[in-house]
Short mmCIF file of C-alpha atoms and ligand atoms in Angstrom, two decimals:
data_model
loop_
_atom_site.label_atom_id
_atom_site.label_comp_id
_atom_site.label_asym_id
_atom_site.label_seq_id
_atom_site.Cartn_x
_atom_site.Cartn_y
_atom_site.Cartn_z
CA UNK L 434 -22.82 16.89 7.25
CA UNK L 435 -20.82 14.50 5.07
CA UNK L 436 -17.09 14.51 4.39
CA UNK L 437 -15.51 12.84 1.37
CA UNK L 438 -11.83 12.03 0.98
CA UNK L 439 -9.83 10.29 -1.73
CA UNK L 440 -6.52 8.47 -1.23
CA UNK L 441 -4.37 6.61 -3.72
CA UNK L 442 -2.75 3.28 -3.15
CA UNK L 443 1.01 2.88 -2.94
CA UNK L 444 3.51 0.19 -3.83
CA UNK L 445 6.48 -0.27 -1.54
CA UNK L 446 9.99 -0.16 -3.02
CA UNK L 447 11.41 -1.00 0.42
CA UNK L 448 8.81 -3.21 2.07
CA UNK L 449 7.05 -3.12 5.41
CA UNK L 450 6.83 -6.78 6.42
CA UNK L 451 6.29 -7.21 10.14
CA UNK L 452 4.94 -5.46 13.22
CA UNK L 453 6.53 -5.04 16.59
CA UNK L 454 3.29 -3.89 18.22
CA UNK L 455 0.05 -5.15 16.65
CA UNK L 456 -2.29 -3.06 18.83
CA UNK L 457 -0.60 0.22 17.88
CA UNK L 458 0.41 -1.07 14.43
CA UNK L 459 4.05 -0.19 14.92
CA UNK L 460 6.28 -1.70 12.24
CA UNK L 461 9.53 -3.56 12.69
CA UNK L 462 11.31 -1.38 10.12
CA UNK L 463 11.10 1.80 8.07
CA UNK L 464 9.70 1.47 4.54
CA UNK L 465 9.43 3.55 1.36
CA UNK L 466 6.83 3.59 -1.39
CA UNK L 467 5.51 5.21 -4.55
CA UNK L 468 1.90 6.47 -4.49
CA UNK L 469 0.10 5.65 -7.76
CA UNK L 470 -2.42 7.68 -9.74
CA UNK L 471 -4.51 4.86 -11.23
CA UNK L 472 -5.69 3.07 -8.11
CA UNK L 473 -7.59 4.91 -5.42
CA UNK L 474 -10.43 4.80 -2.91
CA UNK L 475 -13.02 7.52 -2.35
CA UNK L 476 -14.81 7.45 0.99
CA UNK L 477 -17.71 9.45 2.41
CA UNK L 478 -18.40 9.55 6.15
CA UNK L 479 -21.46 10.99 7.88
CA UNK L 480 -21.86 10.81 11.65
CA UNK L 481 -25.53 10.43 12.46
CA UNK L 482 -26.96 10.56 16.00
CA UNK L 483 -29.98 8.46 14.94
CA UNK L 484 -27.89 5.38 14.07
CA UNK L 485 -27.48 2.48 16.52
CA UNK L 486 -24.36 1.11 14.76
CA UNK L 487 -21.98 1.96 11.89
CA UNK L 488 -23.20 1.16 8.38
CA UNK L 489 -20.45 0.44 5.86
CA UNK L 490 -21.17 0.36 2.12
CA UNK L 491 -18.50 -0.90 -0.26
CA UNK L 492 -18.95 -0.13 -3.96
CA UNK L 493 -22.63 0.59 -3.28
CA UNK L 494 -23.46 -2.54 -1.25
CA UNK L 495 -24.01 -2.73 2.51
CA UNK L 496 -21.25 -4.88 4.04
CA UNK L 497 -22.23 -7.50 6.66
CA UNK L 498 -21.05 -6.78 10.22
CA UNK L 499 -18.48 -9.62 10.30
CA UNK L 500 -16.77 -8.25 7.17
CA UNK L 501 -16.92 -4.66 8.41
CA UNK L 502 -15.18 -5.25 11.73
CA UNK L 503 -11.86 -3.58 10.77
CA UNK L 504 -13.78 -0.47 9.66
CA UNK L 505 -15.90 -0.42 12.83
CA UNK L 506 -12.80 -0.87 14.99
CA UNK L 507 -11.21 2.06 13.20
CA UNK L 508 -14.33 4.18 13.71
CA UNK L 509 -14.21 3.30 17.43
CA UNK L 510 -10.71 4.77 17.53
CA UNK L 511 -11.89 7.94 15.78
CA UNK L 512 -14.76 8.22 18.29
CA UNK L 513 -12.35 7.77 21.17
CA UNK L 514 -9.91 10.36 19.82
CA UNK L 515 -12.49 12.97 18.80
CA UNK L 516 -15.01 12.58 21.59
CA UNK L 517 -17.74 12.29 18.94
CA UNK L 518 -19.84 9.38 20.19
CA UNK L 519 -22.26 8.94 17.24
CA UNK L 520 -22.23 6.06 14.81
CA UNK L 521 -21.72 6.78 11.14
CA UNK L 522 -22.67 5.95 7.59
CA UNK L 523 -19.54 5.12 5.62
CA UNK L 524 -19.39 4.53 1.88
CA UNK L 525 -16.25 3.57 -0.03
CA UNK L 526 -15.77 3.21 -3.75
CA UNK L 527 -12.63 1.64 -5.14
CA UNK L 528 -11.28 2.73 -8.48
CA UNK L 529 -9.46 -0.18 -10.04
CA UNK L 530 -9.13 -0.53 -13.80
CA UNK L 531 -9.71 -4.28 -13.73
CA UNK L 532 -11.56 -6.31 -11.13
CA UNK L 533 -9.81 -6.83 -7.76
CA UNK L 534 -6.07 -7.24 -7.30
CA UNK L 535 -4.78 -3.81 -6.46
CA UNK L 536 -7.58 -2.29 -4.36
CA UNK L 537 -5.45 -2.37 -1.28
CA UNK L 538 -6.07 -1.55 2.33
CA UNK L 539 -3.59 1.31 1.90
CA UNK L 540 -5.91 3.60 -0.06
CA UNK L 541 -8.94 2.33 1.88
CA UNK L 542 -7.72 3.26 5.36
CA UNK L 543 -6.02 6.47 4.25
CA UNK L 544 -9.29 7.70 2.71
CA UNK L 545 -11.28 6.54 5.74
CA UNK L 546 -8.89 8.28 8.12
CA UNK L 547 -9.21 11.53 6.18
CA UNK L 548 -13.00 11.47 5.88
CA UNK L 549 -13.75 10.17 9.39
CA UNK L 550 -11.35 12.48 11.24
CA UNK L 551 -12.63 15.56 9.43
CA UNK L 552 -16.30 14.62 9.78
CA UNK L 553 -15.74 14.03 13.50
CA UNK L 554 -14.46 17.60 13.76
CA UNK L 555 -10.77 16.82 14.20
CA UNK L 556 -8.37 19.11 12.41
CA UNK L 557 -5.32 16.87 12.05
CA UNK L 558 -2.00 17.70 10.44
CA UNK L 559 -0.97 15.37 7.60
CA UNK L 560 1.56 13.81 9.94
CA UNK L 561 -1.12 13.03 12.53
CA UNK L 562 -3.46 11.83 9.79
CA UNK L 563 -0.79 9.40 8.68
CA UNK L 564 -0.44 8.16 12.28
CA UNK L 565 -4.20 7.65 12.39
CA UNK L 566 -4.28 5.81 9.02
CA UNK L 567 -1.55 3.53 10.38
CA UNK L 568 -3.99 2.18 12.95
CA UNK L 569 -6.22 0.86 10.12
CA UNK L 570 -3.48 -0.69 7.99
CA UNK L 571 0.27 -0.21 8.05
CA UNK L 572 0.64 0.60 4.37
CA UNK L 573 -2.12 3.25 4.69
CA UNK L 574 0.33 5.36 6.73
CA UNK L 575 2.15 6.17 3.46
CA UNK L 576 -0.96 6.78 1.30
CA UNK L 577 -1.63 10.14 2.97
CA UNK L 578 1.18 11.55 0.82
CA UNK L 579 1.84 11.58 -2.92
CA UNK L 580 4.91 10.48 -4.84
CA UNK L 581 7.83 8.89 -3.02
CA UNK L 582 7.04 8.47 0.66
CA UNK L 583 8.95 7.20 3.67
CA UNK L 584 7.34 5.67 6.78
CA UNK L 585 9.50 6.03 9.89
CA UNK L 586 9.19 3.04 12.17
CA UNK L 587 9.58 5.43 15.10
CA UNK L 588 9.94 4.56 18.72
CA UNK L 589 6.26 4.81 19.70
CA UNK L 590 2.80 5.88 18.48
CA UNK L 591 3.84 9.53 18.26
CA UNK L 592 6.93 8.97 16.17
CA UNK L 593 5.71 6.32 13.70
CA UNK L 594 4.40 8.33 10.73
CA UNK L 595 5.01 8.88 7.04
CA UNK L 596 6.65 11.81 5.31
CA UNK L 597 7.16 12.66 1.64
CA UNK L 598 10.64 12.11 0.22
CA UNK L 599 9.70 13.63 -3.18
CA UNK L 600 5.97 14.47 -3.52
CA UNK L 601 6.41 14.89 -7.25
CA UNK L 602 9.34 12.75 -8.40
CA UNK L 603 11.92 14.88 -10.21
CA UNK L 604 12.89 12.03 -12.55
CA UNK L 605 10.98 9.60 -14.76
CA UNK L 606 9.44 6.71 -12.83
CA UNK L 607 6.28 4.71 -13.54
CA UNK L 608 4.79 1.37 -12.62
CA UNK L 609 3.15 -1.31 -14.70
CA UNK L 610 1.08 -4.00 -13.01
CA UNK L 611 0.99 -7.44 -14.59
CA UNK L 612 -2.31 -8.80 -13.30
CA UNK L 613 -1.62 -12.53 -13.45
CA UNK L 614 -4.40 -13.34 -10.95
CA UNK L 615 -7.17 -11.12 -9.60
CA UNK L 616 -8.75 -13.57 -7.16
CA UNK L 617 -8.74 -13.12 -3.37
CA UNK L 618 -5.38 -13.84 -1.72
CA UNK L 619 -5.09 -16.95 0.45
CA UNK L 620 -2.63 -15.67 3.06
CA UNK L 621 -3.44 -12.13 4.20
CA UNK L 622 -0.54 -9.72 4.54
CA UNK L 623 -1.41 -9.41 8.23
CA UNK L 624 -1.21 -13.17 8.82
CA UNK L 625 1.78 -13.65 6.54
CA UNK L 626 3.95 -11.01 8.17
CA UNK L 627 3.08 -12.19 11.67
CA UNK L 628 4.10 -15.76 10.88
CA UNK L 629 7.34 -14.47 9.39
CA UNK L 630 8.24 -12.36 12.43
CA UNK L 631 7.54 -15.33 14.70
CA UNK L 632 9.20 -18.13 12.72
CA UNK L 633 11.48 -16.94 9.92
CA UNK L 634 15.13 -17.43 10.95
CA UNK L 635 16.12 -14.72 8.45
CA UNK L 636 14.16 -11.98 10.23
CA UNK L 637 17.18 -10.39 11.99
CA UNK L 638 18.95 -10.18 8.61
CA UNK L 639 15.84 -8.56 7.09
CA UNK L 640 15.98 -5.73 9.65
CA UNK L 641 19.53 -4.97 8.53
CA UNK L 642 18.60 -5.28 4.83
CA UNK L 643 15.92 -2.62 5.24
CA UNK L 644 18.25 -0.30 7.18
CA UNK L 645 20.82 -0.46 4.39
CA UNK L 646 18.22 -0.24 1.59
CA UNK L 647 16.60 2.86 3.11
CA UNK L 648 19.90 4.74 3.12
CA UNK L 649 20.84 3.61 -0.39
CA UNK L 650 17.44 4.23 -2.02
CA UNK L 651 17.11 7.74 -0.58
CA UNK L 652 20.54 8.56 -1.97
CA UNK L 653 19.49 7.21 -5.38
CA UNK L 654 16.21 9.18 -5.25
CA UNK L 655 18.14 12.38 -4.51
CA UNK L 656 20.18 11.91 -7.68
CA UNK L 657 17.30 10.54 -9.80
CA UNK L 658 19.14 7.27 -10.37
CA UNK L 659 16.36 4.94 -11.53
CA UNK L 660 18.76 2.05 -12.21
CA UNK L 661 19.83 1.95 -8.55
CA UNK L 662 16.30 2.56 -7.26
CA UNK L 663 14.97 -0.32 -9.37
CA UNK L 664 17.80 -2.64 -8.40
CA UNK L 665 17.29 -1.97 -4.69
CA UNK L 666 13.51 -2.41 -4.98
CA UNK L 667 13.83 -5.73 -6.82
CA UNK L 668 16.37 -7.13 -4.37
CA UNK L 669 14.30 -5.92 -1.41
CA UNK L 670 11.19 -7.67 -2.76
CA UNK L 671 13.08 -10.92 -3.34
CA UNK L 672 14.44 -10.81 0.20
CA UNK L 673 10.99 -10.15 1.65
CA UNK L 674 9.62 -13.16 -0.22
CA UNK L 675 12.57 -15.25 0.95
CA UNK L 676 11.34 -14.63 4.52
CA UNK L 677 8.07 -16.30 3.58
CA UNK L 678 9.71 -19.37 2.08
CA UNK L 679 11.78 -19.74 5.26
CA UNK L 680 8.83 -19.37 7.68
CA UNK L 681 7.30 -22.37 9.46
CA UNK L 682 5.16 -23.45 7.73
CA UNK L 683 6.80 -21.93 4.67
CA UNK L 684 4.58 -20.25 2.11
CA UNK L 685 4.73 -18.14 -1.01
CA UNK L 686 2.47 -15.66 -2.79
CA UNK L 687 4.01 -16.54 -6.16
CA UNK L 688 2.36 -18.71 -8.78
CA UNK L 689 3.82 -19.94 -12.06
CA UNK L 690 2.85 -16.75 -13.86
CA UNK L 691 4.60 -14.68 -11.19
CA UNK L 692 7.86 -16.50 -11.92
CA UNK L 693 7.32 -16.12 -15.66
CA UNK L 694 6.82 -12.36 -15.19
CA UNK L 695 9.97 -12.09 -13.05
CA UNK L 696 12.03 -13.96 -15.65
CA UNK L 697 10.58 -11.88 -18.48
CA UNK L 698 11.49 -8.60 -16.75
CA UNK L 699 15.02 -9.86 -16.05
CA UNK L 700 15.36 -10.76 -19.74
CA UNK L 701 14.04 -7.40 -20.96
CA UNK L 702 16.48 -5.63 -18.66
CA UNK L 703 19.37 -7.68 -20.03
CA UNK L 704 18.20 -6.62 -23.49
CA UNK L 705 18.51 -2.97 -22.50
CA UNK L 706 15.18 -1.83 -20.99
CA UNK L 707 15.43 -0.04 -17.64
CA UNK L 708 12.86 -2.21 -15.78
CA UNK L 709 12.65 -4.02 -12.44
CA UNK L 710 9.99 -6.02 -10.61
CA UNK L 711 8.43 -6.05 -7.18
CA UNK L 712 5.73 -8.27 -5.61
CA UNK L 713 3.55 -7.86 -2.52
CA UNK L 714 1.17 -10.20 -0.67
CA UNK L 715 -0.19 -11.70 -3.88
CA UNK L 716 0.90 -13.16 -7.22
CA UNK L 717 0.68 -9.96 -9.30
CA UNK L 718 3.93 -8.41 -10.44
CA UNK L 719 4.57 -4.67 -10.54
CA UNK L 720 7.23 -3.37 -12.88
CA UNK L 721 9.17 -0.22 -12.07
CA UNK L 722 10.29 1.44 -15.29
CA UNK L 723 11.34 4.60 -17.07
CA UNK L 724 8.27 6.17 -18.73
CA UNK L 725 10.21 6.69 -21.94
CA UNK L 726 10.34 2.89 -22.34
CA UNK L 727 6.57 2.44 -21.92
CA UNK L 728 5.76 1.52 -25.54
CA UNK L 729 8.65 -0.95 -25.80
CA UNK L 730 7.68 -2.55 -22.49
CA UNK L 731 4.00 -2.94 -23.43
CA UNK L 732 4.99 -4.33 -26.83
CA UNK L 733 7.24 -6.93 -25.20
CA UNK L 734 4.82 -7.94 -22.41
CA UNK L 735 1.51 -8.00 -24.34
CA UNK L 736 2.17 -11.21 -26.29
CA UNK L 737 3.22 -13.01 -23.08
CA UNK L 738 0.47 -11.89 -20.64
CA UNK L 739 -2.22 -10.27 -22.82
CA UNK L 740 -2.59 -6.50 -23.18
CA UNK L 741 -5.76 -6.57 -21.04
CA UNK L 742 -3.72 -7.75 -18.03
CA UNK L 743 -1.29 -4.83 -18.14
CA UNK L 744 -2.09 -1.63 -16.25
CA UNK L 745 0.22 1.39 -16.29
CA UNK L 746 0.27 3.85 -13.40
CA UNK L 747 2.17 7.08 -12.84
CA UNK L 748 3.08 8.74 -9.53
CA UNK L 749 -0.10 9.87 -7.79
CA UNK L 750 -1.10 12.58 -5.31
CA UNK L 751 -1.66 12.59 -1.57
CA UNK L 752 -5.01 12.74 0.19
CA UNK L 753 -7.66 15.01 -1.33
CA UNK L 754 -11.09 16.19 -0.10
CA UNK L 755 -14.02 16.21 -2.50
CA UNK L 756 -17.25 18.19 -2.41
CA UNK L 757 -19.56 15.40 -3.63
CA UNK L 758 -20.35 12.29 -1.56
CA UNK L 759 -19.92 8.91 -3.26
CA UNK L 760 -23.39 7.93 -2.03
CA UNK L 761 -26.52 9.55 -0.59
CA UNK L 762 -27.42 7.80 2.68
C1 DP6 Q 1301 3.63 -6.48 1.23
O1 DP6 Q 1301 -0.47 -2.78 5.20
O2 DP6 Q 1301 -1.69 -4.68 4.10
O3 DP6 Q 1301 2.25 -4.61 0.79
O4 DP6 Q 1301 -0.65 -3.43 8.37
O5 DP6 Q 1301 -1.55 -5.73 8.60
O6 DP6 Q 1301 -2.87 -4.00 7.37
P1 DP6 Q 1301 -1.49 -4.51 7.76
O7 DP6 Q 1301 -0.77 -4.96 6.42
P2 DP6 Q 1301 -0.60 -4.22 5.03
O8 DP6 Q 1301 0.77 -4.85 4.53
C2 DP6 Q 1301 1.41 -4.41 3.38
C3 DP6 Q 1301 2.55 -5.29 3.08
C4 DP6 Q 1301 3.17 -5.12 1.71
C5 DP6 Q 1301 4.42 -4.24 1.80
C6 DP6 Q 1301 4.20 -2.76 1.97
O9 DP6 Q 1301 3.18 -2.21 1.52
O10 DP6 Q 1301 5.12 -2.13 2.52
#
């Protein structure tokens, strides 16, 4: 039997940037994100008693064991939880409009959690599925759900899970990615956040920032106040990236084009467009905007970055199960 699941990636408006327990993947703070429709991963899992190890295929190609270790470790956890001892064939296909960049571990581990748990015979609630996805990658916790999603830091493994805030946003919100660089990132999010927790003197302030931002952004979501949501998201991203600059050794994910994109969005907002930026563990910039401004925004950004580097995404759905496998093993 094969099981196929699809999960969409998400972009955090209030960031997760640090763990307090790496083994259980428990975060330092709450976080909140928007699941996107354009970027997703589809994964098929088939447990097979004849296999002597897991086989992981990414976009049709068998992945070497050293590169597949996070997937195998995750499968070990599924075996331990389900009691199903067999190894599995696993195939993942990423849907990204332009090469690399936004195919994040969020959609990857959410889809894997869904397909592996179901194929192993576990019937998990969405809450427990989000706890399981967390063990693969923190941001995957939130990709089980669609729309605006909150991840509770919790007090332990049982209480650290995601929950929808508004599965289908009741107000206009969209995201535009400015793909300034699609090459592999130099500092992984895992390594970057660990260094920050250990060395950034601003970390205690960050915990308080997130506490305050979570309260304020949920209030703004309840009233559909995009201006406040965007403002909070932009400030939160800047403060997350300030942690990196203040780490030892200090580092940044920004390049020159990142700064140019940030300045351009600030200028367009001053000129009257309702748009804000956020950045994650890489140089690409994501713009939060009101869908009614889409044409104006694309018209203003195309001459600066090239139309082919701009990708628009709308709010996307939570985890889905598909009848057809992405690959025949
Ligand atoms: C900047 O979820 O990729 O995107 O938990 O170590 O797998 P691990 O890290 P990951 O980190 C995401 C960090 C972020 C912010 C966010 O998504 O909240």
